[in-house]
XYZ file of C-alpha atoms in Angstrom:
409
model
C -44.630 65.575 -61.597
C -46.739 67.654 -59.037
C -49.888 65.627 -59.623
C -47.813 62.374 -59.108
C -46.349 63.345 -56.208
C -49.793 64.535 -54.740
C -51.481 61.623 -55.730
C -48.834 59.500 -53.853
C -49.327 61.621 -50.558
C -53.177 60.829 -50.690
C -52.315 57.116 -51.164
C -50.304 57.172 -48.512
C -52.277 59.263 -45.863
C -55.606 58.361 -46.701
C -55.827 54.962 -48.108
C -59.116 54.489 -50.113
C -59.684 51.058 -49.519
C -59.760 48.211 -46.446
C -56.431 47.620 -45.278
C -54.504 44.302 -46.890
C -51.831 44.229 -44.483
C -50.554 45.940 -41.525
C -46.452 46.066 -40.419
C -45.594 46.077 -36.796
C -42.503 46.618 -35.009
C -41.348 46.940 -30.967
C -40.546 50.257 -30.145
C -40.386 49.836 -26.160
C -39.966 47.205 -23.771
C -39.530 45.377 -21.619
C -40.792 47.737 -18.741
C -42.568 50.085 -21.484
C -45.888 51.664 -20.862
C -48.082 53.927 -22.411
C -51.484 55.838 -21.057
C -55.060 54.915 -22.097
C -57.853 57.124 -23.840
C -55.836 57.598 -27.258
C -52.817 59.202 -25.681
C -50.695 58.565 -28.755
C -50.024 58.403 -31.737
C -50.515 61.922 -32.691
C -49.881 63.547 -36.090
C -49.366 66.990 -37.319
C -52.442 68.360 -39.689
C -49.958 67.964 -42.932
C -49.393 64.148 -41.621
C -46.169 63.547 -42.491
C -44.870 63.411 -38.658
C -46.258 60.599 -36.567
C -45.368 60.646 -32.890
C -45.375 57.471 -30.623
C -44.505 57.605 -27.191
C -43.690 55.896 -24.061
C -42.138 55.526 -20.974
C -39.475 53.130 -19.735
C -36.714 52.756 -16.906
C -36.859 56.320 -15.802
C -37.128 57.814 -19.413
C -39.749 59.257 -21.353
C -38.919 58.429 -25.256
C -40.457 59.259 -28.450
C -40.453 57.040 -31.764
C -40.878 59.460 -34.915
C -41.913 59.005 -38.258
C -41.282 61.632 -40.996
C -42.607 59.642 -44.001
C -46.336 59.396 -43.136
C -45.924 57.168 -40.343
C -44.473 53.852 -42.633
C -41.265 53.569 -40.657
C -39.860 55.245 -37.320
C -36.858 56.093 -36.455
C -34.943 55.061 -33.021
C -36.554 56.777 -29.769
C -35.652 60.017 -28.806
C -35.109 60.444 -25.311
C -37.259 63.507 -24.157
C -36.604 63.177 -20.844
C -34.423 61.013 -18.063
C -34.574 61.047 -14.408
C -34.778 59.429 -11.389
C -38.469 58.223 -10.402
C -41.396 56.499 -12.185
C -43.221 57.989 -15.219
C -46.672 57.635 -16.225
C -49.762 59.374 -17.452
C -48.088 60.212 -20.608
C -50.509 62.663 -23.196
C -48.651 64.279 -26.366
C -49.719 66.976 -28.803
C -48.352 68.642 -31.925
C -48.867 71.479 -33.874
C -46.619 72.366 -37.035
C -42.820 71.644 -36.407
C -43.739 71.703 -32.140
C -44.296 68.943 -30.281
C -45.862 68.557 -26.827
C -45.640 66.105 -23.933
C -47.220 66.357 -20.658
C -46.513 63.375 -17.995
C -46.198 62.509 -14.169
C -43.114 61.560 -12.799
C -42.944 59.828 -9.034
C -39.951 60.097 -6.585
C -40.352 58.786 -3.274
C -44.018 58.869 -3.654
C -44.620 62.431 -4.465
C -46.173 62.942 -7.988
C -45.334 66.017 -10.237
C -46.410 66.926 -13.449
C -43.894 67.691 -16.200
C -44.553 69.666 -19.392
C -42.082 69.361 -22.754
C -41.834 71.368 -25.596
C -40.081 70.642 -28.864
C -39.710 73.183 -31.843
C -38.080 70.764 -34.135
C -40.332 67.559 -34.891
C -39.331 66.179 -31.539
C -35.410 65.892 -32.539
C -33.249 64.929 -30.056
C -31.756 67.758 -28.187
C -34.951 70.116 -28.950
C -36.702 69.477 -25.887
C -37.252 71.860 -22.739
C -38.811 70.424 -19.620
C -41.040 72.343 -16.999
C -41.657 71.174 -13.829
C -45.578 71.702 -13.048
C -45.526 70.838 -9.643
C -47.509 68.350 -7.328
C -51.178 67.668 -8.605
C -53.867 64.756 -8.209
C -52.768 61.649 -10.751
C -56.086 61.680 -12.645
C -55.061 61.693 -16.428
C -53.941 65.199 -17.119
C -54.475 66.520 -20.711
C -53.082 68.760 -23.254
C -54.263 70.170 -26.734
C -52.560 72.337 -28.917
C -53.447 74.537 -31.945
C -51.286 76.961 -34.293
C -49.108 78.965 -31.101
C -51.446 78.280 -28.664
C -51.004 75.115 -26.060
C -53.035 74.066 -23.047
C -52.584 71.670 -20.146
C -55.669 70.756 -17.786
C -55.055 68.954 -14.349
C -56.463 68.346 -11.147
C -54.862 70.501 -8.569
C -53.891 69.482 -5.136
C -56.582 71.985 -3.414
C -59.140 69.970 -5.280
C -59.898 72.337 -8.308
C -59.612 71.526 -12.068
C -56.885 74.021 -13.406
C -55.667 75.309 -16.955
C -52.513 76.684 -17.824
C -51.926 78.180 -21.304
C -49.216 79.371 -23.726
C -49.629 81.577 -26.337
C -45.834 80.924 -27.632
C -45.374 77.317 -28.401
C -45.040 76.327 -24.937
C -41.871 78.452 -24.225
C -43.910 80.162 -21.245
C -47.145 78.995 -19.722
C -49.459 80.934 -17.618
C -50.226 81.016 -14.080
C -52.919 78.171 -13.376
C -56.662 79.389 -13.759
C -59.024 77.512 -11.692
C -62.301 76.269 -13.297
C -63.757 74.710 -10.288
C -63.738 71.819 -7.888
C -63.449 68.506 -9.556
C -63.511 64.788 -8.653
C -61.942 62.801 -12.038
C -61.686 62.621 -15.458
C -60.416 65.636 -17.404
C -60.702 65.963 -20.546
C -60.071 68.810 -23.362
C -59.946 70.103 -26.824
C -59.009 73.590 -28.217
C -59.210 75.565 -31.505
C -57.417 78.888 -31.431
C -58.576 81.015 -28.708
C -61.426 78.700 -27.855
C -60.996 76.108 -24.957
C -63.253 73.544 -24.222
C -62.551 71.148 -20.373
C -64.857 68.967 -19.282
C -64.733 66.567 -15.950
C -66.883 65.031 -13.396
C -67.885 66.168 -10.006
C -68.901 63.563 -7.056
C -71.270 65.613 -4.752
C -73.930 65.597 -4.447
C -73.784 62.783 -7.593
C -71.294 62.000 -10.093
C -72.045 65.045 -12.999
C -70.507 66.362 -15.815
C -69.033 69.962 -15.672
C -67.888 72.007 -18.676
C -66.093 75.055 -18.943
C -65.444 77.282 -21.782
C -62.998 80.140 -22.697
C -62.970 82.359 -25.884
C -59.639 84.321 -24.827
C -57.214 81.706 -24.885
C -57.458 80.316 -21.524
C -57.466 83.578 -19.692
C -61.128 83.388 -18.188
C -63.594 80.562 -18.423
C -67.673 80.452 -17.904
C -68.293 76.852 -16.271
C -71.835 74.931 -16.716
C -72.985 71.845 -14.809
C -74.219 70.128 -18.080
C -75.903 66.943 -16.521
C -77.481 68.391 -13.812
C -80.944 67.676 -15.355
C -80.508 64.637 -16.188
C -82.250 61.372 -14.335
C -78.899 59.438 -13.670
C -75.476 60.878 -12.854
C -72.902 60.749 -15.722
C -68.974 59.619 -16.043
C -66.488 59.634 -18.368
C -67.428 62.669 -20.314
C -64.836 62.940 -23.578
C -64.732 66.339 -25.611
C -63.747 67.024 -29.421
C -64.128 70.202 -31.766
C -64.100 69.858 -35.399
C -61.389 72.434 -36.154
C -63.026 73.374 -39.626
C -66.373 74.396 -38.629
C -66.031 74.960 -34.768
C -68.740 72.189 -33.723
C -67.782 70.940 -30.013
C -69.389 67.412 -29.918
C -69.213 65.900 -26.132
C -70.099 62.389 -24.934
C -70.309 60.963 -21.288
C -71.815 57.799 -19.884
C -74.823 57.791 -17.433
C -75.152 55.014 -14.431
C -78.987 54.028 -14.490
C -79.132 52.848 -17.180
C -75.726 52.347 -18.405
C -76.041 54.488 -21.507
C -74.150 57.047 -23.430
C -74.973 60.217 -24.044
C -74.149 63.004 -27.219
C -74.355 66.613 -27.079
C -73.044 69.376 -29.199
C -72.724 72.886 -29.443
C -72.736 75.166 -32.606
C -71.816 78.573 -31.136
C -68.491 77.616 -29.439
C -69.473 76.288 -26.425
C -72.250 78.968 -25.322
C -75.051 76.463 -25.636
C -75.778 72.971 -25.890
C -78.327 70.481 -27.856
C -80.189 68.243 -25.992
C -78.657 65.006 -24.651
C -79.091 62.325 -27.544
C -79.272 58.917 -26.232
C -76.997 56.384 -28.319
C -77.159 53.084 -26.520
C -77.366 50.632 -23.571
C -76.224 48.876 -21.804
C -72.757 50.486 -22.724
C -69.663 52.220 -21.770
C -66.478 53.853 -22.598
C -67.892 55.955 -25.317
C -65.348 58.398 -27.290
C -66.172 60.696 -30.226
C -64.249 62.205 -33.102
C -65.629 65.061 -35.658
C -64.124 65.467 -39.187
C -66.318 68.395 -39.738
C -68.953 66.394 -41.678
C -69.438 63.050 -39.597
C -69.742 62.575 -36.072
C -68.338 59.155 -34.967
C -69.414 57.738 -31.599
C -67.417 54.623 -30.835
C -68.117 52.562 -27.359
C -68.452 49.014 -25.874
C -71.740 47.476 -25.614
C -72.560 44.153 -23.240
C -73.783 41.463 -24.935
C -75.126 38.232 -23.216
C -73.432 35.522 -24.792
C -73.899 31.507 -23.019
C -75.155 33.872 -19.967
C -71.495 35.653 -19.762
C -71.243 39.310 -20.660
C -69.118 40.099 -23.912
C -67.879 43.727 -24.695
C -68.371 44.133 -28.030
C -67.456 47.081 -30.256
C -69.512 49.534 -31.606
C -69.632 52.293 -34.154
C -72.542 55.275 -34.302
C -72.019 57.635 -36.955
C -73.978 60.936 -37.452
C -74.397 61.884 -41.249
C -76.778 64.997 -40.429
C -73.968 66.714 -38.296
C -74.884 65.268 -34.570
C -78.566 66.014 -34.748
C -79.012 61.895 -35.354
C -77.018 58.543 -35.404
C -77.718 55.796 -37.654
C -77.729 52.346 -36.030
C -74.777 51.370 -34.876
C -72.411 48.943 -36.647
C -71.163 45.869 -34.254
C -67.327 46.110 -35.953
C -66.487 43.200 -33.775
C -69.037 40.321 -33.243
C -67.606 38.300 -30.157
C -64.610 39.594 -28.389
C -64.316 37.332 -25.544
C -63.937 40.206 -23.099
C -65.978 39.959 -20.126
C -64.742 42.338 -17.802
C -63.054 45.862 -18.629
C -59.894 47.058 -16.889
C -58.624 50.508 -16.478
C -59.553 51.921 -20.066
C -57.107 49.156 -21.644
C -59.803 47.708 -23.839
C -61.405 51.021 -25.026
C -62.174 51.450 -28.754
C -60.571 54.638 -30.032
C -61.764 56.668 -33.326
C -59.653 58.779 -35.333
C -61.143 61.316 -38.151
C -59.267 63.353 -40.215
C -60.884 67.134 -40.540
C -62.008 68.121 -43.769
C -60.697 64.865 -45.720
C -63.403 61.895 -44.709
C -61.084 59.190 -43.781
C -61.578 57.758 -40.252
C -60.013 54.853 -38.455
C -60.979 53.037 -35.480
C -59.244 50.604 -33.503
C -60.745 48.141 -30.423
C -59.530 45.291 -28.512
C -60.598 41.488 -28.714
C -59.194 38.419 -26.144
C -56.605 37.737 -28.829
C -55.277 41.568 -28.955
C -55.700 44.723 -31.035
C -57.945 45.520 -34.187
C -58.026 48.480 -36.682
C -61.169 49.335 -39.127
C -60.756 51.862 -41.623
C -63.479 53.754 -43.645
C -64.145 56.952 -45.419
C -67.261 59.313 -44.990
C -68.928 57.697 -42.397
C -68.895 54.022 -44.055
C -66.504 51.188 -42.821
C -64.883 49.422 -45.948
C -66.089 45.879 -46.022
C -63.652 43.361 -44.778
C -61.435 46.121 -43.365
C -60.863 44.353 -40.162
C -57.198 43.999 -39.697
C -55.535 42.421 -36.911
C -52.269 44.174 -35.281
C -51.013 41.834 -32.354
C -51.728 40.425 -28.777
C -52.261 43.296 -26.700
C -54.439 46.481 -25.492
C -54.565 50.092 -24.909
C -54.213 50.377 -28.704
C -55.169 53.944 -30.631
C -54.752 54.633 -34.364
C -53.767 58.107 -36.165
C -53.941 58.161 -39.932
C -52.503 54.826 -40.812
C -50.545 54.533 -37.404
C -51.380 52.648 -34.601
C -49.573 52.224 -30.805
C -50.491 49.524 -28.236
C -49.334 47.945 -25.148
C -48.055 44.715 -25.877
C -47.749 41.552 -23.726
C -44.927 41.485 -21.054
C -44.739 45.353 -20.530
C -43.393 46.212 -24.287
C -45.053 48.829 -26.617
C -46.000 48.095 -30.499
C -46.023 50.503 -33.249
C -47.830 49.283 -36.568
C -48.553 50.896 -40.114
C -51.468 49.579 -42.152
C -52.083 50.059 -45.815
């Protein structure tokens, strides 16, 4: 019996072949919204619980699946109050779920943090107002009992607040240095990695590293020696081996760059150019394979066409194989506020990975294993944009201010 149950679990969670069908449902709208850059869905490490968040009519809501994403229950209200909500980010660890978002009342924005100790169930949420901030997309990361939030403070500095008790209490802000935009954050236990851009004298990428749970940080300007300024840094950590991967986009030429650290952020590899002309780079690492997704500008009939690319490293990020063009022509001639950003997801130690991307007719998903995209794996989810995957689940922004949820098998 145990073997049969375990086999069923693997079939649910990893999908050992190309997707053949996707089931979709509307979870919010009209008037609903989500944030870009893979803000949700998220899964716990075991994969049974999947969380899909959205904002609508003064409410922050969460649609929860407890069957590995196959179905979602009616949305749970996390927060309800006057003002407009935006910039939602989610995190989870075990039975603990966290949300970070902005609420604006009378033109003033405040950053709110919410924590649940019961898989996001109704009535299990406590909400804390962290005060005013600069509304660049705030970030949150959780691992074990540790939770970290990262945002742009009103004094111009980038700050981290940390918790070692599942979000019940948060530290005072720890300043990392002045910033301009584009915060990104990841953590593994007591190791915290925060990256962002500065603007003076040019756009460059900063990295702050903590080894004591966010109490103290060492900050380094990583792109200072590059011939061109850099933007849009994204960071991830392999929680099995501790490898830290970082990507950014450089300006001239418009190209993606990959770096890694094998000593918990103390030193970094030489920047490795991925491709150009390209932008909106993302990175995922399952402990063996490193996945970089991005959009490449291809000229078709004298017009730009932004096509979805996947570059894979099979040697731990030392080199990358020639990129696979997942999409072919997309019909996307211009990019809008990260709505078309392709999103990777990889399961630590499992080998399964997913990629979502946007064409002119809507959102698509690809799946694969051990660095290889399954043949004919492309599956169409529906019209819209701002899609992101987690395991076999996808959330995206559908037309007319609706939010959709999909499950593929």
